[in-house]
mmCIF file of C-alpha atoms in Angstrom:
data_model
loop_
_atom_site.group_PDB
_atom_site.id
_atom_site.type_symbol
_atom_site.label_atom_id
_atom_site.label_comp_id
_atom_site.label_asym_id
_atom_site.label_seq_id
_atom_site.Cartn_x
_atom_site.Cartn_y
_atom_site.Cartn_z
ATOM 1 C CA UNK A 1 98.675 97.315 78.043
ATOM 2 C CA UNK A 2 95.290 95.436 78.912
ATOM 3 C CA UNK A 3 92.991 96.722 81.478
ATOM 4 C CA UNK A 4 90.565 94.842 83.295
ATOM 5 C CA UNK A 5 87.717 98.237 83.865
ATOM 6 C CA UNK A 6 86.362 97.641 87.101
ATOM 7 C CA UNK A 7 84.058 100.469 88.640
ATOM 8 C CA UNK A 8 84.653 101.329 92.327
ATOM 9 C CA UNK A 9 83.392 104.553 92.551
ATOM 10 C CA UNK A 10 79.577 104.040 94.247
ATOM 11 C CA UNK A 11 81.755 102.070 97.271
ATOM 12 C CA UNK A 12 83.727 105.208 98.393
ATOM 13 C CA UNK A 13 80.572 106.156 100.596
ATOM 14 C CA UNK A 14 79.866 102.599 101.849
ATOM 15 C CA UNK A 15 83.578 102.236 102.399
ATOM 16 C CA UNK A 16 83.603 105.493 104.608
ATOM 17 C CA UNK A 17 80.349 104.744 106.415
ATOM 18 C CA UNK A 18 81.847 101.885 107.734
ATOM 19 C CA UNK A 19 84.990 103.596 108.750
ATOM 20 C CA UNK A 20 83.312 105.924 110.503
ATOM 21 C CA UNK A 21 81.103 103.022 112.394
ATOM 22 C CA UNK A 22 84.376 101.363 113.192
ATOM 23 C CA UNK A 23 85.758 104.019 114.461
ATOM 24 C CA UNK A 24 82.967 105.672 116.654
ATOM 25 C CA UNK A 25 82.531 102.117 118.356
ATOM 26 C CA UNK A 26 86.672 102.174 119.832
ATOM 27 C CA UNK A 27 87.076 102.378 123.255
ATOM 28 C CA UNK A 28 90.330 104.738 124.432
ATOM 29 C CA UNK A 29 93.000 102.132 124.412
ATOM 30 C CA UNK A 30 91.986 100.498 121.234
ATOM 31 C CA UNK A 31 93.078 103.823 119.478
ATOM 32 C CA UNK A 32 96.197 103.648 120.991
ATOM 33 C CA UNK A 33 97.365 99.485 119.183
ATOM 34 C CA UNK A 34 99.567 99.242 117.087
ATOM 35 C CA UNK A 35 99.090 98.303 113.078
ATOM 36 C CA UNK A 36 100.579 96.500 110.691
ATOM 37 C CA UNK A 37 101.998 99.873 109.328
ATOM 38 C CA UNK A 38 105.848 100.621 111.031
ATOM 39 C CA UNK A 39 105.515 103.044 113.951
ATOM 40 C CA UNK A 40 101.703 103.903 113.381
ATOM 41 C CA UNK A 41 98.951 102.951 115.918
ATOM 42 C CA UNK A 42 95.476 103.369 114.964
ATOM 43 C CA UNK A 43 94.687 106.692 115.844
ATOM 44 C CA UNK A 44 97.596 107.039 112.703
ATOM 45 C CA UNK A 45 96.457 105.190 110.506
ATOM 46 C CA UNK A 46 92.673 107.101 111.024
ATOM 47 C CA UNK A 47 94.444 110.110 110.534
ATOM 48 C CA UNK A 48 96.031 109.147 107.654
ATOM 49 C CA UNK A 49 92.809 108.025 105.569
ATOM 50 C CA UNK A 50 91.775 111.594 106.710
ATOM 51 C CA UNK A 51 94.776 113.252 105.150
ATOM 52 C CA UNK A 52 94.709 110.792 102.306
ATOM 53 C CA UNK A 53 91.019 112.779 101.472
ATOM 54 C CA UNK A 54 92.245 115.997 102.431
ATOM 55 C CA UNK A 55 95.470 116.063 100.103
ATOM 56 C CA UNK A 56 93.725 114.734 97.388
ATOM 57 C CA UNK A 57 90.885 117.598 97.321
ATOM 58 C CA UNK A 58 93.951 120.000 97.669
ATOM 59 C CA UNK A 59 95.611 118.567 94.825
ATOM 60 C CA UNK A 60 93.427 117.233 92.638
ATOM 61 C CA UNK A 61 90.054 119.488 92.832
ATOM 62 C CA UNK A 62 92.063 122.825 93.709
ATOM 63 C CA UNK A 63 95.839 122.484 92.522
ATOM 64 C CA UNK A 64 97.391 123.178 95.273
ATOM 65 C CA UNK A 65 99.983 120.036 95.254
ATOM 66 C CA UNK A 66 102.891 120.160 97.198
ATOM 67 C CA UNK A 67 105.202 117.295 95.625
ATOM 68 C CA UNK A 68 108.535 115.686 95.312
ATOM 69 C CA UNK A 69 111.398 117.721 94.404
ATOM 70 C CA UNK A 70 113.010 116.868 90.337
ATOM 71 C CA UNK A 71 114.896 113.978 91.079
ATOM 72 C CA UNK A 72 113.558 112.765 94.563
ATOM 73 C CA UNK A 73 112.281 109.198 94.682
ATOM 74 C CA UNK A 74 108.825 109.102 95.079
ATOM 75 C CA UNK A 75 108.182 106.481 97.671
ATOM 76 C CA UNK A 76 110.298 107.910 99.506
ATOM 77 C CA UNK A 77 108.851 111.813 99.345
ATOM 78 C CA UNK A 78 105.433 110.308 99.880
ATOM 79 C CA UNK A 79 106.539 108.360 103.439
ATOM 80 C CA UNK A 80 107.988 111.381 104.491
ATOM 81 C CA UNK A 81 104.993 113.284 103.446
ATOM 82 C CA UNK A 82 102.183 110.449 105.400
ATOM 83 C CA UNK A 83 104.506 111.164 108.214
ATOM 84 C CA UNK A 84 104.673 114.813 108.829
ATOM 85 C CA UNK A 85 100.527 114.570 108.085
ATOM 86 C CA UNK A 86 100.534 111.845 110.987
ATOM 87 C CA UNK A 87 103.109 113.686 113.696
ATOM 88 C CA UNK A 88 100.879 116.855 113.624
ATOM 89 C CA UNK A 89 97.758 114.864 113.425
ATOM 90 C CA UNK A 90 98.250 113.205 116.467
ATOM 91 C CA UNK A 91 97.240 116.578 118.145
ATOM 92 C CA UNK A 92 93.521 115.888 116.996
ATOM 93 C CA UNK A 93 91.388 113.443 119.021
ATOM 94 C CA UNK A 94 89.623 110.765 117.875
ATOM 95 C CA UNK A 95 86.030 112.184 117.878
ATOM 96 C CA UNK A 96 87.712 115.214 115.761
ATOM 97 C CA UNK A 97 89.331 112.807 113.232
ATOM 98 C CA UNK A 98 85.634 111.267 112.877
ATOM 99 C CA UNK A 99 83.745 114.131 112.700
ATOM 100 C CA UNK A 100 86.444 115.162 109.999
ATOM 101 C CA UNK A 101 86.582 112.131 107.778
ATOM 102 C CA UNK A 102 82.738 112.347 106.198
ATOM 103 C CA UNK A 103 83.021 116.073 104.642
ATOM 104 C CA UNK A 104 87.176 115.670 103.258
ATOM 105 C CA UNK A 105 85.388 112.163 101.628
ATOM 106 C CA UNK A 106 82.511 113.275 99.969
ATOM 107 C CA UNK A 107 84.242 116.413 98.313
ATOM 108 C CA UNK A 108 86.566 113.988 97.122
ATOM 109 C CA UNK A 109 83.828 111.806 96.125
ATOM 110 C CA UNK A 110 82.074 114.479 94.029
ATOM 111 C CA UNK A 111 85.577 115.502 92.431
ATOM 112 C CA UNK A 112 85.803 111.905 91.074
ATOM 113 C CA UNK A 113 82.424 111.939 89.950
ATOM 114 C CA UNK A 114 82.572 114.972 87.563
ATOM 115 C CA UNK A 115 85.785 113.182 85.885
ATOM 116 C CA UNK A 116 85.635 111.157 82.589
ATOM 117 C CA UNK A 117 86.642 107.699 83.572
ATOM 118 C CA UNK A 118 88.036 106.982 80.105
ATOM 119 C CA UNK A 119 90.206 109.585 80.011
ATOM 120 C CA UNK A 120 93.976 108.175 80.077
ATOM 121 C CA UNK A 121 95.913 111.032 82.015
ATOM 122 C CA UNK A 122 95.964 109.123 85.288
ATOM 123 C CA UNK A 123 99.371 107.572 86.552
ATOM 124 C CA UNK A 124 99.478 104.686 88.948
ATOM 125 C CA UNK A 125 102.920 103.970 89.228
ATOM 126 C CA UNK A 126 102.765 100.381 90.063
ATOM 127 C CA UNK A 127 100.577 99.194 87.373
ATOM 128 C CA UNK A 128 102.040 100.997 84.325
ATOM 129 C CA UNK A 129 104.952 103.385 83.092
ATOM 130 C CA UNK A 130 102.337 104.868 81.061
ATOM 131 C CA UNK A 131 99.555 107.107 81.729
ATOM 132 C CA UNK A 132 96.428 104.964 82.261
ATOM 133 C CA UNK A 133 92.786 105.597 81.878
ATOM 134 C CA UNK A 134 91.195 107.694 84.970
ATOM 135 C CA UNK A 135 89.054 104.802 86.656
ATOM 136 C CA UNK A 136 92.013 103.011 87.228
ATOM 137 C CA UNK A 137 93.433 105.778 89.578
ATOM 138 C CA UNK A 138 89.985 106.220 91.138
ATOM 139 C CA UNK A 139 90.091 102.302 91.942
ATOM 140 C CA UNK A 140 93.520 102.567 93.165
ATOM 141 C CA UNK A 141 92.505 105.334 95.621
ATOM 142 C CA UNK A 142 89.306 102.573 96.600
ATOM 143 C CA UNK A 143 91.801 100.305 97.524
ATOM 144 C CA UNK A 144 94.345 102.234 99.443
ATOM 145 C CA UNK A 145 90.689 103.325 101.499
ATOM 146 C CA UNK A 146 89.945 99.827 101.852
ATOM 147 C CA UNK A 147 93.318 98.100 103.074
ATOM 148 C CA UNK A 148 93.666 100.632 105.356
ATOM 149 C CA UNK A 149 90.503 100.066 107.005
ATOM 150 C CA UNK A 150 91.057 96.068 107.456
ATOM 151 C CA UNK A 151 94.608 97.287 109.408
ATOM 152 C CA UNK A 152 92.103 99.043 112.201
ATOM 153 C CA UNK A 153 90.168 95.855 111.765
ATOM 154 C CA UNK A 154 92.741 93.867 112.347
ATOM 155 C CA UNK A 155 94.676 95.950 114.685
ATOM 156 C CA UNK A 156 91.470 95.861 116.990
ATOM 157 C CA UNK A 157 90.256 92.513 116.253
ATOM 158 C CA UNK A 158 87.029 93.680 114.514
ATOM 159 C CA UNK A 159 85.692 91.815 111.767
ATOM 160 C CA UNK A 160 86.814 92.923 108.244
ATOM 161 C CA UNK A 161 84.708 94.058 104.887
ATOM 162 C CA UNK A 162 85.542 90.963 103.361
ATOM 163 C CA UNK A 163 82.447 90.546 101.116
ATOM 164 C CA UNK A 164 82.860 90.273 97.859
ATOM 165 C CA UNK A 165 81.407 93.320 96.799
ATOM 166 C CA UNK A 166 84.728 95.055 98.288
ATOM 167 C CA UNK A 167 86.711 92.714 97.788
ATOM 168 C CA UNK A 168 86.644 91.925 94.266
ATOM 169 C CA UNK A 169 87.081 95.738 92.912
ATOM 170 C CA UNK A 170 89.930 95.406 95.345
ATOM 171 C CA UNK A 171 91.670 91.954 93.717
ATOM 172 C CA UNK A 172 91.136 93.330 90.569
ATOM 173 C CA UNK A 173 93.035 96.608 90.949
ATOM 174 C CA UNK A 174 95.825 94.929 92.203
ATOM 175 C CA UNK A 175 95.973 92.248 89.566
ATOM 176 C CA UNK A 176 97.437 95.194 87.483
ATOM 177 C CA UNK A 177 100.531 95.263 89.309
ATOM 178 C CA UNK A 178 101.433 91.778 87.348
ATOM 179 C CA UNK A 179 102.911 92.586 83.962
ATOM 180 C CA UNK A 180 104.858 95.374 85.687
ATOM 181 C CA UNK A 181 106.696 92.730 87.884
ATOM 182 C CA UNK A 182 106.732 90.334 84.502
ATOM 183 C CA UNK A 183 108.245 92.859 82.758
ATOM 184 C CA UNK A 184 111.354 92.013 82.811
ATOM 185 C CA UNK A 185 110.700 88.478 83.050
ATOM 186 C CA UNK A 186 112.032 86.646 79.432
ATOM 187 C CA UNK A 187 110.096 83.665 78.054
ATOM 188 C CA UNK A 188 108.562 82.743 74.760
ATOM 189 C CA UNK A 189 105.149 83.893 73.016
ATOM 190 C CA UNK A 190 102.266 81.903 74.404
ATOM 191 C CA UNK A 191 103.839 81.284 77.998
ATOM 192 C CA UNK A 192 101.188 81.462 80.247
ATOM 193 C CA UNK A 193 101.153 82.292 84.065
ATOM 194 C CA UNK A 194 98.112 82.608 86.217
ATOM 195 C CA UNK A 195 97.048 83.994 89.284
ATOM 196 C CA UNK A 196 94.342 81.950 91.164
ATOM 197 C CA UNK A 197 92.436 83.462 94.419
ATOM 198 C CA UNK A 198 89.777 81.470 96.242
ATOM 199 C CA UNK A 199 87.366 82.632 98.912
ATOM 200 C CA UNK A 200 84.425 85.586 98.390
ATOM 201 C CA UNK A 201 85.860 88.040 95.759
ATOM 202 C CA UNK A 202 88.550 85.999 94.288
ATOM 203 C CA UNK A 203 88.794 84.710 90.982
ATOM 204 C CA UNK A 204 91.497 83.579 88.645
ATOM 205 C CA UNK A 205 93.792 85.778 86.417
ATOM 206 C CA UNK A 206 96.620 85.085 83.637
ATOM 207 C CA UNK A 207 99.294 86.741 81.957
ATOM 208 C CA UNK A 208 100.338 85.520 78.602
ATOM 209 C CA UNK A 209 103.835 86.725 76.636
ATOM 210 C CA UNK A 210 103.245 88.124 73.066
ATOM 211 C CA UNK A 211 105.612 90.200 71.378
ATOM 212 C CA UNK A 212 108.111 90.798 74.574
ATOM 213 C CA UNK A 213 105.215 91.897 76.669
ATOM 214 C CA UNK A 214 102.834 89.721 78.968
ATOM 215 C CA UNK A 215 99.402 90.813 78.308
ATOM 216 C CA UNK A 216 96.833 90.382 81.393
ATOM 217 C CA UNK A 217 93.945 88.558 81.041
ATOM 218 C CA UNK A 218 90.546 87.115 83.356
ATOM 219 C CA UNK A 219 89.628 84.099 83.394
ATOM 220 C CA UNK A 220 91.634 80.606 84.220
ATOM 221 C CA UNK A 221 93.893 79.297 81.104
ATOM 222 C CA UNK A 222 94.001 75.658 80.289
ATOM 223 C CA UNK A 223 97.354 74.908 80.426
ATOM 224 C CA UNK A 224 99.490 77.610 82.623
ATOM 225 C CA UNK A 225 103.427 77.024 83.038
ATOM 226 C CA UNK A 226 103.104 78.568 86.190
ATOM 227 C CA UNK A 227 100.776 79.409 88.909
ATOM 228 C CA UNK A 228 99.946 80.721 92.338
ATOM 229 C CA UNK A 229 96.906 79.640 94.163
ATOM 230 C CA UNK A 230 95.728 81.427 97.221
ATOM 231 C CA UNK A 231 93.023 82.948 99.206
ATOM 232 C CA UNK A 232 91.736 86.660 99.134
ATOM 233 C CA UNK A 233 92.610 87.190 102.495
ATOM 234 C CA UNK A 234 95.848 86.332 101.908
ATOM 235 C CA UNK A 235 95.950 88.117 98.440
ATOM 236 C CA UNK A 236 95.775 91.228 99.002
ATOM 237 C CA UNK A 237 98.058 91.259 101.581
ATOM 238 C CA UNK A 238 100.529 89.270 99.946
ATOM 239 C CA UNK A 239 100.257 92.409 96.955
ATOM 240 C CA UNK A 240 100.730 95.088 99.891
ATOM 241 C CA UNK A 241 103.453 93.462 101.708
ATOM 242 C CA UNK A 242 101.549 92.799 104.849
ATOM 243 C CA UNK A 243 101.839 89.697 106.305
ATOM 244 C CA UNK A 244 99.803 86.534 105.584
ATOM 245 C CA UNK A 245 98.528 83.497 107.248
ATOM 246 C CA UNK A 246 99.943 81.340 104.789
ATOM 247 C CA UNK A 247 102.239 80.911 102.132
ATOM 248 C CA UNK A 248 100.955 80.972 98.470
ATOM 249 C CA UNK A 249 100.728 77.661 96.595
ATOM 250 C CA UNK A 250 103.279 77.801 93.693
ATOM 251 C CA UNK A 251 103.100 74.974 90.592
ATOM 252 C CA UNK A 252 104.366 74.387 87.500
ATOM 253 C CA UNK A 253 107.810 76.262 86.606
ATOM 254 C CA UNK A 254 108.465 77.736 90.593
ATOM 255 C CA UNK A 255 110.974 80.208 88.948
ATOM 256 C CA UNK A 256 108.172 81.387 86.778
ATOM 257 C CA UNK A 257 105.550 81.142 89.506
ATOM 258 C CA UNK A 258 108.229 83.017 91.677
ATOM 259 C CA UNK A 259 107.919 86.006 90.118
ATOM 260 C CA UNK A 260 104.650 86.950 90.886
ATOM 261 C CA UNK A 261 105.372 87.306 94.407
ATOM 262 C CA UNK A 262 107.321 89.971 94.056
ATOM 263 C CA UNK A 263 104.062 91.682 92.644
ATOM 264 C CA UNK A 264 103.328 95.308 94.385
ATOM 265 C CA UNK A 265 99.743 97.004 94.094
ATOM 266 C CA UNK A 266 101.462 99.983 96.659
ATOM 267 C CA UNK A 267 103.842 103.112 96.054
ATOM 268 C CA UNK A 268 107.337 101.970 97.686
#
């Protein structure tokens, strides 16, 4: 498998500073909208980036991991598990979730930082079958950090971190998610597909098939069979399954180009 390294680890801070700015400027009711995320409102989804940070110290730092059962699917251990987290957070008020969220984040933050990123023990389900190399999973964690914020951002009509500094790491973590959804896909060696984002952090990706695997790539190809054009804002939602303002741009072979929507850069 090809990896695209992309280092994400000096925006964890940034990303929570801004969190916590977001959230210290709500008013009362604009805890209480709803989000994109089924049956959460924002005070949820706060409380979830909290948990997210407190699990993973638990787990990861101190190996105390309380996981699925052998055989239970893991999507569906891990919703049950954000939800239990949630129904018993809900008991916390905002200013406590705040105060919370910059301690649980920097011990995570100086876990990651004593890891070796090269190290390939990590899983991230979406992008491989195999274990992949450590700053992979660290990025994925970035991510999760990130989309979650631009829900409250959208939820409460605050402008999002859309620069490209946190946007690109973000874009290309989720471009990983593409040869898994390929992988099944038949075609012959040299077919090309690409994925094209425009707007601040975008950039233009391709998978090529070699040897009954399609091999990721940056950069734009010359001649793609197949590709999907559209903008970052719409990207990584598209790759989450949130909605989008507007439908991706499909050319070439649409059957081809097709199945790159079905692309997911989430646990489900």
């Amino acid at each position: 498998m090809v990896l695209l390294r992309v280092e994400t680890l000096p925006l964890f801070p940034r990303v929570r500073r801004a969190l916590i700015e977001l959230l210290a400027s709500l008013g009362t009711e604009e805890w209480k909208r709803p989000t994109v995320c089924p049956g959460w409102d924002v005070h949820d989804v706060a409380a979830h980036l909290l948990g997210v940070d407190l699990a993973n110290v638990s787990g990861r730092r101190d190996a105390h991991w309380l996981g699925p059962r052998s055989g239970e699917h893991l999507g569906a251990w891990l919703a049950g598990f954000n939800d239990q987290w949630v129904e018993a957070a809900r008991r916390l008020s905002p200013r406590v979730l705040v105060d919370m969220i910059e301690p649980a984040g920097r011990q995570l933050d100086d876990y990651f930082a004593g890891l070796d990123p090269e190290r390939v023990d990590a899983h991230v389900t979406w992008a491989s079958k195999r274990p992949v190399p450590v700053w992979l999973d660290i990025a994925r964690e970035y991510t999760e950090r990130w989309v979650h914020q631009q829900q409250i951002r959208d939820a409460t009509g605050r402008p999002g971190l859309t620069g490209e500094e946190f946007v690109a790491p973000v874009l290309t973590t989720f471009v990983h998610a593409l040869p898994l959804a390929y992988a099944q896909t038949d075609a012959s060696d040299g077919t090309t597909v690409q994925f094209a984002v425009t707007g601040p952090g975008g950039g233009c990706w391709h998978l090529t098939r070699n040897d009954a695997e399609w091999e990721l790539a940056a950069g734009e190809h010359a001649h793609p069979a197949a590709e999907v054009t559209l903008d970052a804002d719409d990207a990584w939602r598209l790759l989450t399954r949130s909605p989008t303002a507007a439908d991706p741009r499909l050319s070439g072979d649409h059957d081809l180009a097709g199945v790159m929507l079905s692309a997911v850069a989430v646990i489900a």
